[in-house]
GROMACS .gro file of C-alpha atoms in nm:
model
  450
    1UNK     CA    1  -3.512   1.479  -4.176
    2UNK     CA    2  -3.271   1.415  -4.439
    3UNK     CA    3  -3.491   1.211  -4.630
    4UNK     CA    4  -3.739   1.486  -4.649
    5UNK     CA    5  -3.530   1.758  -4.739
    6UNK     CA    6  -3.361   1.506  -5.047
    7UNK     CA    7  -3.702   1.435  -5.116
    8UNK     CA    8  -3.807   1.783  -5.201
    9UNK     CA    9  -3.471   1.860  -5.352
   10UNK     CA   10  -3.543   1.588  -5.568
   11UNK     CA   11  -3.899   1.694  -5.727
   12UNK     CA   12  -3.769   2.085  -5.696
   13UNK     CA   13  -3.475   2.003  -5.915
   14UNK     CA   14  -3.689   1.740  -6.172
   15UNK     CA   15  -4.028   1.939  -6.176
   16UNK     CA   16  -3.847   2.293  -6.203
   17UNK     CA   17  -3.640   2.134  -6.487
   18UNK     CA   18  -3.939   1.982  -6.661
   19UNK     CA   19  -4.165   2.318  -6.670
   20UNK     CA   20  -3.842   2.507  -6.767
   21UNK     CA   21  -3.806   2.329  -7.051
   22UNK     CA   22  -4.190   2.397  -7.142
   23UNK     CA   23  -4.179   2.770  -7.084
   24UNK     CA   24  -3.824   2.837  -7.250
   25UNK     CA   25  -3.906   2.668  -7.569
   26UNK     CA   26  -4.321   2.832  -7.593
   27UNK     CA   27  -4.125   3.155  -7.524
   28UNK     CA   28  -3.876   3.092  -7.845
   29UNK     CA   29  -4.172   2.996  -8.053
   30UNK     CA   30  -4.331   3.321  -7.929
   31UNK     CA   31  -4.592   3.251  -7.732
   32UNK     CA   32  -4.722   3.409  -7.422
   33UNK     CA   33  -4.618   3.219  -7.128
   34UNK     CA   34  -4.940   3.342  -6.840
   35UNK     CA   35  -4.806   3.111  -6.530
   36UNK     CA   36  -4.492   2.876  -6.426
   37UNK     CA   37  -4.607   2.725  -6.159
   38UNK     CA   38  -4.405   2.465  -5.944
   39UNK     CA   39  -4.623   2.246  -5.744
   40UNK     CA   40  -5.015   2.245  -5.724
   41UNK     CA   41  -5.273   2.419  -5.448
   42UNK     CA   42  -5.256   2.715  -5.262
   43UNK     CA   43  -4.973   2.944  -5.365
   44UNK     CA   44  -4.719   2.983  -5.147
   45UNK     CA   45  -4.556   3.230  -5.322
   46UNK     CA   46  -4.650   3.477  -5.653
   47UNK     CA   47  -4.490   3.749  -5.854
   48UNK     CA   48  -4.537   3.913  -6.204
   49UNK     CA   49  -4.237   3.963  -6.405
   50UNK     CA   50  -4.134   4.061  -6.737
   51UNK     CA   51  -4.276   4.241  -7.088
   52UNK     CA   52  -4.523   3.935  -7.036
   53UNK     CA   53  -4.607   3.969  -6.658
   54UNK     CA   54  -4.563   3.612  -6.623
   55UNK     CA   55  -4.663   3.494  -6.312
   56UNK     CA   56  -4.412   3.233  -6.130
   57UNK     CA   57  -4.576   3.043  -5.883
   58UNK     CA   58  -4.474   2.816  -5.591
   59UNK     CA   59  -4.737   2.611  -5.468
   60UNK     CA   60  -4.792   2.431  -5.145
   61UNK     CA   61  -4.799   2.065  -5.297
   62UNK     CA   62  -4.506   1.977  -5.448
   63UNK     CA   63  -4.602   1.657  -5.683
   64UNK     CA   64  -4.597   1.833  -5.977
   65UNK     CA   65  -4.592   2.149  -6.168
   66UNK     CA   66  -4.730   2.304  -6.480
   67UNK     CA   67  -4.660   2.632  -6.739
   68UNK     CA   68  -4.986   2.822  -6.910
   69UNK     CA   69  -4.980   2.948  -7.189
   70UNK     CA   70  -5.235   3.211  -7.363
   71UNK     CA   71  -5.457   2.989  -7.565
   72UNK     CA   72  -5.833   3.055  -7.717
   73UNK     CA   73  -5.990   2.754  -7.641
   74UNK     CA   74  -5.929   2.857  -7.263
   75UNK     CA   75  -6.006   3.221  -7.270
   76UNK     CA   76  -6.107   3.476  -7.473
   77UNK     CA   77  -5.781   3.649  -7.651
   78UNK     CA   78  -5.759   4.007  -7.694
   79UNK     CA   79  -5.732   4.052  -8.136
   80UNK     CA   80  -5.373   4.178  -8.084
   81UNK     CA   81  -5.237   3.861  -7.900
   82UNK     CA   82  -5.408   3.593  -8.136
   83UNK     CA   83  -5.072   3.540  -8.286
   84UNK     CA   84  -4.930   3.456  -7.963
   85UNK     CA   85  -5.180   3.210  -7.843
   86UNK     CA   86  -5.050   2.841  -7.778
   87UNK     CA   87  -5.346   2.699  -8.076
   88UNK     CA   88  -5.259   2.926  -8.336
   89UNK     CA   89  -4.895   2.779  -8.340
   90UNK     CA   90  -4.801   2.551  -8.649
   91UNK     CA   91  -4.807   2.198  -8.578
   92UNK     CA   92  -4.419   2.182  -8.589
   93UNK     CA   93  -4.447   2.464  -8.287
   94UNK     CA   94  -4.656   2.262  -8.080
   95UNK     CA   95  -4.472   1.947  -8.110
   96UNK     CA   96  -4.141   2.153  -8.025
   97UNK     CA   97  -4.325   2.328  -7.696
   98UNK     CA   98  -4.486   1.973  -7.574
   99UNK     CA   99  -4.130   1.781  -7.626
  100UNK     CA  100  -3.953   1.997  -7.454
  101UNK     CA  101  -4.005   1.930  -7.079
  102UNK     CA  102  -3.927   1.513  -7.120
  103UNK     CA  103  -3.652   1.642  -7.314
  104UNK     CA  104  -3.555   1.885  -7.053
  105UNK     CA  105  -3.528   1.592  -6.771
  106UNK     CA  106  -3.324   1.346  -7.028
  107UNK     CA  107  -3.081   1.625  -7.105
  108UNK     CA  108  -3.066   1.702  -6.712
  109UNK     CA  109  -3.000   1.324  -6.678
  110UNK     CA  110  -2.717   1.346  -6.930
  111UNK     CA  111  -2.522   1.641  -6.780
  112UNK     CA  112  -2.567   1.509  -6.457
  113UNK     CA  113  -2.389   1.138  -6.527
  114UNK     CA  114  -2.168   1.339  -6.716
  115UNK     CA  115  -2.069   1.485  -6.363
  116UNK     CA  116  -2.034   1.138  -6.228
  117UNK     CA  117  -1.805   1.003  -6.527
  118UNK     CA  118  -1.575   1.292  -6.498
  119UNK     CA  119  -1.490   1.295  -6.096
  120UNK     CA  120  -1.485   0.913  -6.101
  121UNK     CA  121  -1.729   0.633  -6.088
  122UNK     CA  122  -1.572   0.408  -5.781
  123UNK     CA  123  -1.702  -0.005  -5.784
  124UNK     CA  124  -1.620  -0.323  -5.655
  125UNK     CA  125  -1.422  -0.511  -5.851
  126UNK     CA  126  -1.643  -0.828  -6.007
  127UNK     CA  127  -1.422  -1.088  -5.846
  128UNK     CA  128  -1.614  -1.431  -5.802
  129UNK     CA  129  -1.636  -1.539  -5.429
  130UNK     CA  130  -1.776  -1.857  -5.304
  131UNK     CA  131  -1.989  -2.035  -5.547
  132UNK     CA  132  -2.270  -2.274  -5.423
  133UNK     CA  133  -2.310  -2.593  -5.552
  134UNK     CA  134  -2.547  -2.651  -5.820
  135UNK     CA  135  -2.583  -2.269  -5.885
  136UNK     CA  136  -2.610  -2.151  -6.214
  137UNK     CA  137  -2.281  -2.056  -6.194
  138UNK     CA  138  -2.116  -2.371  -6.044
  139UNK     CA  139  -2.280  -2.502  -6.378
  140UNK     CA  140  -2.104  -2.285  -6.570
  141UNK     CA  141  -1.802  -2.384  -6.415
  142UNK     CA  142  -1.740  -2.025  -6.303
  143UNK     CA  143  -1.448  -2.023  -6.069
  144UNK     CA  144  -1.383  -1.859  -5.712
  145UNK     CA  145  -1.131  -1.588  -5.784
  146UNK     CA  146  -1.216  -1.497  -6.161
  147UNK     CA  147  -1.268  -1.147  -6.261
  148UNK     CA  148  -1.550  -1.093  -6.461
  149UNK     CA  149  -1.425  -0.836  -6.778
  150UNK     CA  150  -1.695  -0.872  -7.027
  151UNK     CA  151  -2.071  -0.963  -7.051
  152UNK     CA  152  -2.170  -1.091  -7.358
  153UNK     CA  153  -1.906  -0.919  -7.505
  154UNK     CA  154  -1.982  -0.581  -7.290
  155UNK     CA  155  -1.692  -0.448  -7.171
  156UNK     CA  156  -1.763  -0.458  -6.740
  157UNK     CA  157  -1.512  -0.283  -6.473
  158UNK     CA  158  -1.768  -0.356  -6.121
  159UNK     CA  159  -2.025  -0.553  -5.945
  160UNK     CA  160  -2.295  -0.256  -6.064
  161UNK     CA  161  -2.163  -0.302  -6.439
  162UNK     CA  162  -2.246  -0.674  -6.450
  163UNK     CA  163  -2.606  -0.648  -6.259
  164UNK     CA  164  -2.686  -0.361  -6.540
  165UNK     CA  165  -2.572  -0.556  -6.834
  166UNK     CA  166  -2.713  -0.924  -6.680
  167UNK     CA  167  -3.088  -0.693  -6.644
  168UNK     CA  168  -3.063  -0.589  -6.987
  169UNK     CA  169  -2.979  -0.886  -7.147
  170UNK     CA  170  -3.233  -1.128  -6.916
  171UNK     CA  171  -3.485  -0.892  -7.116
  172UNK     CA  172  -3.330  -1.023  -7.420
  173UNK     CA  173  -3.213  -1.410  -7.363
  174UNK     CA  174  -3.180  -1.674  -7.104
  175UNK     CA  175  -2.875  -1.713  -7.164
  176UNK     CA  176  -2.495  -1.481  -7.150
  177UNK     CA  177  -2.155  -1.482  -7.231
  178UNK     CA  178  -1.951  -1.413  -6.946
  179UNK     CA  179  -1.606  -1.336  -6.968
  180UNK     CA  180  -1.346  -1.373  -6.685
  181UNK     CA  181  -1.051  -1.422  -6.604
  182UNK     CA  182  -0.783  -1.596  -6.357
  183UNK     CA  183  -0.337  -1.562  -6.329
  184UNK     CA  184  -0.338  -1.414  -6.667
  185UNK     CA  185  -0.583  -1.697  -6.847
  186UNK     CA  186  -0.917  -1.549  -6.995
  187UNK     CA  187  -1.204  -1.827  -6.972
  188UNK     CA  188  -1.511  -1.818  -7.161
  189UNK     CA  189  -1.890  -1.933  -6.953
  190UNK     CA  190  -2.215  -2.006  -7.037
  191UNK     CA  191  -2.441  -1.895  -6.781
  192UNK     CA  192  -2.832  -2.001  -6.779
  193UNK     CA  193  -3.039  -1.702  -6.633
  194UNK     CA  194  -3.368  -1.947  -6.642
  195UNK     CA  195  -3.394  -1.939  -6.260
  196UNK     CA  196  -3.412  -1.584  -6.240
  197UNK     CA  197  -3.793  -1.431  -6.239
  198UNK     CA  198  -3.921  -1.066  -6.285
  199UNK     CA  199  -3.997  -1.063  -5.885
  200UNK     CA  200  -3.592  -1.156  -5.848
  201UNK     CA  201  -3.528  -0.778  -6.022
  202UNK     CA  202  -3.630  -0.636  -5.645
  203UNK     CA  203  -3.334  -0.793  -5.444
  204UNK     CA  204  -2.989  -0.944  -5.491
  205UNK     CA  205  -3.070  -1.188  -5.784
  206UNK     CA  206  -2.679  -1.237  -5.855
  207UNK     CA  207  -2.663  -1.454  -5.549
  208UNK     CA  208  -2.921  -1.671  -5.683
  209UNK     CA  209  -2.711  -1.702  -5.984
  210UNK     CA  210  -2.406  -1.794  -5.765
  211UNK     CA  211  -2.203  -1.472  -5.872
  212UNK     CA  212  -2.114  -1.401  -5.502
  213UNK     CA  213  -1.899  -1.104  -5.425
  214UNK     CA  214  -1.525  -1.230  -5.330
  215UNK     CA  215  -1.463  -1.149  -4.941
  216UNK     CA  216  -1.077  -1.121  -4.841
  217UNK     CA  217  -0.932  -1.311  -4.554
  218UNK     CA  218  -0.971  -1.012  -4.354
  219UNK     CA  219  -0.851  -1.003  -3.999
  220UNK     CA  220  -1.110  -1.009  -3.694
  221UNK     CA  221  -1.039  -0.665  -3.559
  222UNK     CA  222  -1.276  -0.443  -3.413
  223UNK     CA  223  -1.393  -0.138  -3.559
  224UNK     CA  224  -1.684   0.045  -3.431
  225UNK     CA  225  -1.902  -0.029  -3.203
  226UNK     CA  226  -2.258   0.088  -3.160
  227UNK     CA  227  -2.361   0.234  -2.878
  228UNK     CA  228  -2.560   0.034  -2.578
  229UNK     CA  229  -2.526  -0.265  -2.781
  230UNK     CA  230  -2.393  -0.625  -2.672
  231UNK     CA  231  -1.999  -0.546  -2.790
  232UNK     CA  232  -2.010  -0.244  -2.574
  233UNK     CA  233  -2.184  -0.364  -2.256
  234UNK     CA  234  -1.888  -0.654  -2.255
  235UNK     CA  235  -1.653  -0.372  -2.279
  236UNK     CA  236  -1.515  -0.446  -2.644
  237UNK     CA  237  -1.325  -0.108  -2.804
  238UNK     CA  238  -1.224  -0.001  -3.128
  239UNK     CA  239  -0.870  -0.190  -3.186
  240UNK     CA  240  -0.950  -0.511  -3.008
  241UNK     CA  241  -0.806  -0.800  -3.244
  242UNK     CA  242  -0.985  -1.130  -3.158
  243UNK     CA  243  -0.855  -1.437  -3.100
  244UNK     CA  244  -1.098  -1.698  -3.006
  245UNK     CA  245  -1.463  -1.752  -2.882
  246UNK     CA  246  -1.498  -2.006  -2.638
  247UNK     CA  247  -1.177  -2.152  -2.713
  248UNK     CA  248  -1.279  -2.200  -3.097
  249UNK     CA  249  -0.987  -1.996  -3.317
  250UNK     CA  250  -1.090  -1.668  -3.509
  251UNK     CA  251  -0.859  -1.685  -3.801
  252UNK     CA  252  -1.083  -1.419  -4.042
  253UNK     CA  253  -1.347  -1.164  -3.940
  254UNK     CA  254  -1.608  -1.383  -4.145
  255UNK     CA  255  -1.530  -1.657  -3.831
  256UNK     CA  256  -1.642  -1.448  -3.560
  257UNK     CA  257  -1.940  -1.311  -3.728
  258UNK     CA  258  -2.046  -1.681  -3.802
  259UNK     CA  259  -1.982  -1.731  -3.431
  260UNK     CA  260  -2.180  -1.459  -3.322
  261UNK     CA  261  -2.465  -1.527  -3.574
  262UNK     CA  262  -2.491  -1.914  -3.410
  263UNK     CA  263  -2.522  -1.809  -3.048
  264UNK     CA  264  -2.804  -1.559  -2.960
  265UNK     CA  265  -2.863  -1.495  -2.622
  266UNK     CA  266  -2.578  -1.701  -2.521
  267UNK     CA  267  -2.305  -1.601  -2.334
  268UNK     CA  268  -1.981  -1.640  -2.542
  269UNK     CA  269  -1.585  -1.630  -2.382
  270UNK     CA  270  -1.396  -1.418  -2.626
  271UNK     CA  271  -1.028  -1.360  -2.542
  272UNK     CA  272  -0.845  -1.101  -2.736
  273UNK     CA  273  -0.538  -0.909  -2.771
  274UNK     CA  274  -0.553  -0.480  -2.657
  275UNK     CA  275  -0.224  -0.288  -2.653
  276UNK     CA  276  -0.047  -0.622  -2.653
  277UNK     CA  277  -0.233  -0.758  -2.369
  278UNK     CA  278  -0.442  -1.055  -2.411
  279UNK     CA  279  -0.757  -1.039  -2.224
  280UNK     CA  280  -1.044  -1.271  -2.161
  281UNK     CA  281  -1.424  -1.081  -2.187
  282UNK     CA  282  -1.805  -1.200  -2.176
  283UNK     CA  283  -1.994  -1.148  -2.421
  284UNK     CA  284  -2.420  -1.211  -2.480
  285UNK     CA  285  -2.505  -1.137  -2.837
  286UNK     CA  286  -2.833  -0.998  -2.913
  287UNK     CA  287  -3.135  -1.231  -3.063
  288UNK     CA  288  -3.230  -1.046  -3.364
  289UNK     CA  289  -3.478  -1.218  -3.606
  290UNK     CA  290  -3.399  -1.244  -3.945
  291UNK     CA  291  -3.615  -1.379  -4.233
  292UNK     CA  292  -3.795  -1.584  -3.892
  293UNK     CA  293  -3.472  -1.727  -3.801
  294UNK     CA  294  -3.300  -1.550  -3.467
  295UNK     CA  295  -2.955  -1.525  -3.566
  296UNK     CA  296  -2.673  -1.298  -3.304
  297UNK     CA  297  -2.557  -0.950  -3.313
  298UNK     CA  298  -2.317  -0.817  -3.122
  299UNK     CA  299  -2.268  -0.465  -3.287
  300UNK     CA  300  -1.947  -0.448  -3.394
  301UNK     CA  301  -1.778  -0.334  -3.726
  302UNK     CA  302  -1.484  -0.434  -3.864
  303UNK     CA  303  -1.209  -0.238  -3.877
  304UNK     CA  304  -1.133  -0.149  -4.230
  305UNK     CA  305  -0.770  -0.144  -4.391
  306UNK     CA  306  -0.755   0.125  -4.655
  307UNK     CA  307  -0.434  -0.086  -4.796
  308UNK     CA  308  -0.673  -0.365  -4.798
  309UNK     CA  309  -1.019  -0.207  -4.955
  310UNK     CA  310  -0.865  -0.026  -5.213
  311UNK     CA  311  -0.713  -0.370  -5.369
  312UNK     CA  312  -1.088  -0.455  -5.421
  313UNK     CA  313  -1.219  -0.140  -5.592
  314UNK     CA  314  -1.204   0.030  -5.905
  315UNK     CA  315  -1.207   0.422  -5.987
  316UNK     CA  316  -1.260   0.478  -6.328
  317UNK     CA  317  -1.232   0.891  -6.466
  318UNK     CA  318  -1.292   1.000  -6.813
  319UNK     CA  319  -1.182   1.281  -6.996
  320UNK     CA  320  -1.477   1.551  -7.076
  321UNK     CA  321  -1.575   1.434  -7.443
  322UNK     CA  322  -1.530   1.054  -7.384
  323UNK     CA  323  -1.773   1.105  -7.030
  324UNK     CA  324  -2.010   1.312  -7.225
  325UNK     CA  325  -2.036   1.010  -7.466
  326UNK     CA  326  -2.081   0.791  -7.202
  327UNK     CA  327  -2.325   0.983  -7.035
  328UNK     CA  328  -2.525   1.016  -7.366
  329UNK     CA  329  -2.483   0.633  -7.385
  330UNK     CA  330  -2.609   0.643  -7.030
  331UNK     CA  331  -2.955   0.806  -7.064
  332UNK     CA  332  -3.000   0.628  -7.383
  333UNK     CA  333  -2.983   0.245  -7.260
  334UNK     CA  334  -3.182   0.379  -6.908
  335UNK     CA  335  -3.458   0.488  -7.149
  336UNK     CA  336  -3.497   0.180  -7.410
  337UNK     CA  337  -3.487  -0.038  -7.054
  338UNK     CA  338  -3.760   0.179  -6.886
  339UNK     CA  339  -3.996   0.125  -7.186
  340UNK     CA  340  -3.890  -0.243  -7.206
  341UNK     CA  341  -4.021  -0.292  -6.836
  342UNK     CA  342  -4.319  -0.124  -6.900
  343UNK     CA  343  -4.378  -0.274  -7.208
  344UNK     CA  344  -4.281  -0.605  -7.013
  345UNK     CA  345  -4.519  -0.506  -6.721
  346UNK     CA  346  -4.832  -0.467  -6.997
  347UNK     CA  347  -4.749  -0.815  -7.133
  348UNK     CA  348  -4.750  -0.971  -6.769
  349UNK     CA  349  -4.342  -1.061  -6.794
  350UNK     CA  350  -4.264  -0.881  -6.550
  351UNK     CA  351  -4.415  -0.766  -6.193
  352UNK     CA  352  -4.583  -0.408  -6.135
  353UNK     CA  353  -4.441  -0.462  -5.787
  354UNK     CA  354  -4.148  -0.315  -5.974
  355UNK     CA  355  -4.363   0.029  -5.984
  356UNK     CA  356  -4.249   0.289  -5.720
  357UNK     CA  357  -4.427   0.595  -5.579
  358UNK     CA  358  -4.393   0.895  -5.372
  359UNK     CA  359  -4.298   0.709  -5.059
  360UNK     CA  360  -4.038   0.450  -5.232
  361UNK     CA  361  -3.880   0.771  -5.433
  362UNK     CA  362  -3.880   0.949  -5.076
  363UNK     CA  363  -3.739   0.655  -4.930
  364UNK     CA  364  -3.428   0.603  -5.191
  365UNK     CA  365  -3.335   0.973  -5.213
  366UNK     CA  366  -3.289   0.977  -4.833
  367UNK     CA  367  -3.044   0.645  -4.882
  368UNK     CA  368  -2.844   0.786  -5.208
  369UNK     CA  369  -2.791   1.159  -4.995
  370UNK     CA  370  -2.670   0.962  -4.698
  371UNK     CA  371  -2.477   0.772  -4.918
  372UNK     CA  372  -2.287   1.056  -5.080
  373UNK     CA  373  -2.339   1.335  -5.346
  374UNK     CA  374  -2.214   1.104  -5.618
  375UNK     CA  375  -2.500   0.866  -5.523
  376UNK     CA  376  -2.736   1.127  -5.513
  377UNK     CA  377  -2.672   1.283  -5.823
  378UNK     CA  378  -2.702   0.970  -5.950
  379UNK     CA  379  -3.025   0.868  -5.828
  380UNK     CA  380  -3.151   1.227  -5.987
  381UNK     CA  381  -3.018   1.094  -6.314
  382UNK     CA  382  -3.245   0.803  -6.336
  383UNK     CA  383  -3.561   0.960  -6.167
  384UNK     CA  384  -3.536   1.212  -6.421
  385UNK     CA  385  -3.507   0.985  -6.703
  386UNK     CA  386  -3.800   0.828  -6.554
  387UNK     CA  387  -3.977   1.146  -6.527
  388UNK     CA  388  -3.905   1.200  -6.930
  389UNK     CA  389  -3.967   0.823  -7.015
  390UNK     CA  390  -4.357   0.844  -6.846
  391UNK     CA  391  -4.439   1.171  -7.020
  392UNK     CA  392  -4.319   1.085  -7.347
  393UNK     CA  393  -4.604   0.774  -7.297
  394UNK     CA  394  -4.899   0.816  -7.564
  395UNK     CA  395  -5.136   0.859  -7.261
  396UNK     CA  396  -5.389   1.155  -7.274
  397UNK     CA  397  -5.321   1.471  -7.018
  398UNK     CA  398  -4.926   1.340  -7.036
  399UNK     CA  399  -4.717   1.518  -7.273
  400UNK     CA  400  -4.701   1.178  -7.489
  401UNK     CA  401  -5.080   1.195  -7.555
  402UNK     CA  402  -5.071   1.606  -7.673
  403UNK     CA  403  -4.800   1.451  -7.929
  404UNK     CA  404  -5.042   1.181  -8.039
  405UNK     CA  405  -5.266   1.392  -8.098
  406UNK     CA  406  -5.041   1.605  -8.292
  407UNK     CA  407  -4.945   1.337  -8.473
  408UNK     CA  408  -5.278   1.236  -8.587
  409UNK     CA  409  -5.336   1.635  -8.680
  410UNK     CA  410  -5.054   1.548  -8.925
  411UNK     CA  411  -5.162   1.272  -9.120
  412UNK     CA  412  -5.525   1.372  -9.122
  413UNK     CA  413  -5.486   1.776  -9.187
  414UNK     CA  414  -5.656   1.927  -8.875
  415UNK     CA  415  -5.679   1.939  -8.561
  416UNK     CA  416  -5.819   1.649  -8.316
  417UNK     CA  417  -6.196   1.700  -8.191
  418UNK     CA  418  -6.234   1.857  -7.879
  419UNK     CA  419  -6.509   1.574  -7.841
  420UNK     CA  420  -6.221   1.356  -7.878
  421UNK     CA  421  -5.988   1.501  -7.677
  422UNK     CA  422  -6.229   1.533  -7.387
  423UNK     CA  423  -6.300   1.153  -7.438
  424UNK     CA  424  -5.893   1.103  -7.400
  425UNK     CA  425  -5.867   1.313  -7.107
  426UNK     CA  426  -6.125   1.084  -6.938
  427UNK     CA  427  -5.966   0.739  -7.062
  428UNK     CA  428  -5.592   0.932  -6.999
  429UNK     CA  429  -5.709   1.052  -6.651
  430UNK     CA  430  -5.832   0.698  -6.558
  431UNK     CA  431  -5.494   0.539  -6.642
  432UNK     CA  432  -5.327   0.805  -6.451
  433UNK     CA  433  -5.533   0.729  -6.145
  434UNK     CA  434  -5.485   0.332  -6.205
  435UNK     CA  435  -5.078   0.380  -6.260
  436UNK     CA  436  -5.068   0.586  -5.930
  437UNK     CA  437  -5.281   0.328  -5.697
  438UNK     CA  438  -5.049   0.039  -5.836
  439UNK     CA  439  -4.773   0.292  -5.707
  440UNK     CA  440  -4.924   0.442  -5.398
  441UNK     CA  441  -5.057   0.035  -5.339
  442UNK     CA  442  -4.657  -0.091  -5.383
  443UNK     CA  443  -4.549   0.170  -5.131
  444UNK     CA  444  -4.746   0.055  -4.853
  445UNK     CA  445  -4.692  -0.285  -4.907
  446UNK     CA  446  -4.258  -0.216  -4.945
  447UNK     CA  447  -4.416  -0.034  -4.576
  448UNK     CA  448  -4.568  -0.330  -4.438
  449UNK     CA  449  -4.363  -0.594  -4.510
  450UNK     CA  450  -3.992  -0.396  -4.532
   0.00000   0.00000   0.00000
């Protein structure tokens, strides 16, 4: 349910934005705005309002929206109104009007990370844990316990900093700078991102580099359980501090999970200690297959220490001006990267598994509202730049192919054919419908296979 409801908060809030910037800028230029419409079909709801009588419009499917505007090539204009209609506008009018709704969403992006910078941006710390041999890293001679402060010369404060900066840059090079550091000594690495391919973008390619994320020796105390799974049928509570398993010591809550992982559907003798009282319990951890290996579950969490956690994470706030910077910054570098992976995805670099539709968008806005408001606003950030990025495209029937066409009015003195035009539409229309199978086609596939 919540994924629904974040869903349509999510196109309400992007598509609303994106007409509104449409209407409010026509209306400044002085044209007639007829409709606002959010959303496409059968009206769900309609009212006149204003000198105008504009009708705003909320229609039953939400996937888009759209403003009209009086023009003569549409309908006949009454003599009076001629001035008003859209295609009597100067050239400079019409660019303004057709701009404004991508530059509606990229403003909404930048007042919206502004949000985030201001109240705190909290991270995991980019200490190096284990590093397998032969990694890239390993080769590098990156170092459990380093912190990483700078990527090729990018100042980095979190685990979400470096996988930003190391996407950018594999764009770029092969090859980074990485900065870290160790007891007050700053070292200097070379790491090779050669092993890293476009289809590496969709999961957790800093493992495959060997940056693992540095996990404390944390003790084996349980936190919660889930209910009717293996920890609670053995009678396991919230508290319990294990000892052994099968007479094998648990000296760190990464030992018993390692336990647990090797023994599915095997009956394991864990003793522990509750309210100073050791006791002895059975317990059969669940089979559970994982990447077609069965591995154990038990259901258990650990039981987090605050004092512990908070060593490990960052909270960076910035003052209003500095996070409006930042937040222009923001939008700016999101933008150049979204046209470098499509430009990327045209050239065959990188995978158009990387496109997303409805379902995936669905999908992630019910995560990022489950995962908090800062992650949600978030996520609205960058689907919104996304939403501006795609419309700004030179494609006819998106907002980038009205500006081409403007463009081309410029340099050659008037206006585009509508034979022309029509032929765009068709050609636009077609790589529309081919951009949205790729998506729809990704979607059930991310379905299918998880």
């Amino acid at each position: 349910m919540l994924t629904v409801v974040s869903f349509l908060v999510t196109l309400g809030i992007l598509i609303t934005v994106h007409e509104y910037g449409h209407y409010q800028v026509a209306r400044w230029c002085g044209v007639k705005v007829l409709k606002f419409s959010i959303g496409f079909g059968k009206p769900l709801f309609a009212k006149k309002l204003g000198n105008d009588q504009t009708e705003y419009v909320l229609a039953a499917l939400p996937l888009g929206g759209y403003v009209k505007m009086l023009d003569e090539r549409e309908a006949p204009v009454e003599e009076h109104e001629v001035s008003r209609a859209f295609n009597r506008q100067p050239v400079w009018k019409r660019i303004a009007i057709v701009s404004a709704g991508p530059a509606a969403n990229l403003i909404l992006a930048v007042l919206l990370y502004w949000v985030i910078f201001m109240s705190g941006v909290t991270g995991v710390k980019p200490i190096i844990g284990d590093i397998p041999q032969d990694s890239p890293a390993a080769q590098a001679s990156i170092k459990s316990g380093e912190l990483i402060t700078s990527v090729n010369n990018t100042a980095v404060a979190s685990w979400q900093d470096v996988r930003w900066v190391l996407v950018q840059q594999k764009l770029k090079s092969n090859h980074v700078e990485i900065e870290a550091s160790i007891n007050g000594q700053s070292y200097i690495h070379e790491l090779s991102l050669d092993s890293i391919t476009d289809s590496d973008f969709e999961s957790d390619f800093l493992t495959k580099l060997g940056l693992t994320t540095y996990q404390p020796d944390l003790q084996p105390k349980i936190g919660d359980i889930t209910a009717g799974s293996a920890a609670e049928k053995a009678g396991m509570k919230t508290g319990d501090l294990v000892l052994s398993v099968n007479d094998q010591g648990i000296g760190h809550w990464e030992n018993f999970v390692n336990v647990i992982r090797q023994h599915p559907s095997q009956r394991l003798d864990v003793k522990l200690v509750r309210d100073n009282k050791t006791i002895n319990l059975f317990v059969t951890p669940d089979a559970i297959d994982d990447n077609g290996k069965q591995i154990g579950r038990v259901g258990a969490a650990y039981q987090v220490d605050p004092a512990v956690i908070d060593q490990f994470l960052v909270d960076v706030k910035y003052s209003p001006l500095t996070a409006l910077s930042k937040a222009a910054d923001k939008t700016w570098e999101t933008s150049i990267f979204s046209l470098k992976m499509l430009g990327s995805m045209l050239t065959g670099d990188v995978s158009w598994r990387g496109l997303s539709g409805p379902v995936t968008i669905a999908s992630y806005a019910g995560q990022s509202a489950h995962m908090g408001i800062k992650a949600f606003i978030g996520f609205l950030a960058l689907v919104s730049i996304s939403l501006g990025v795609l419309n700004l495209l030179p494609v006819p029937v998106l907002d980038g192919g009205h500006l081409l066409y403007y463009m081309i009015e410029i340099f050659k003195g008037s206006p585009v054919s509508d034979k022309a035009m029509e032929m765009g539409q068709r050609v636009g229309f077609a790589l529309l419908g081919l951009l949205m199978a790729c998506a729809f086609y990704n979607d059930i596939n991310r379905l299918i296979t998880g």
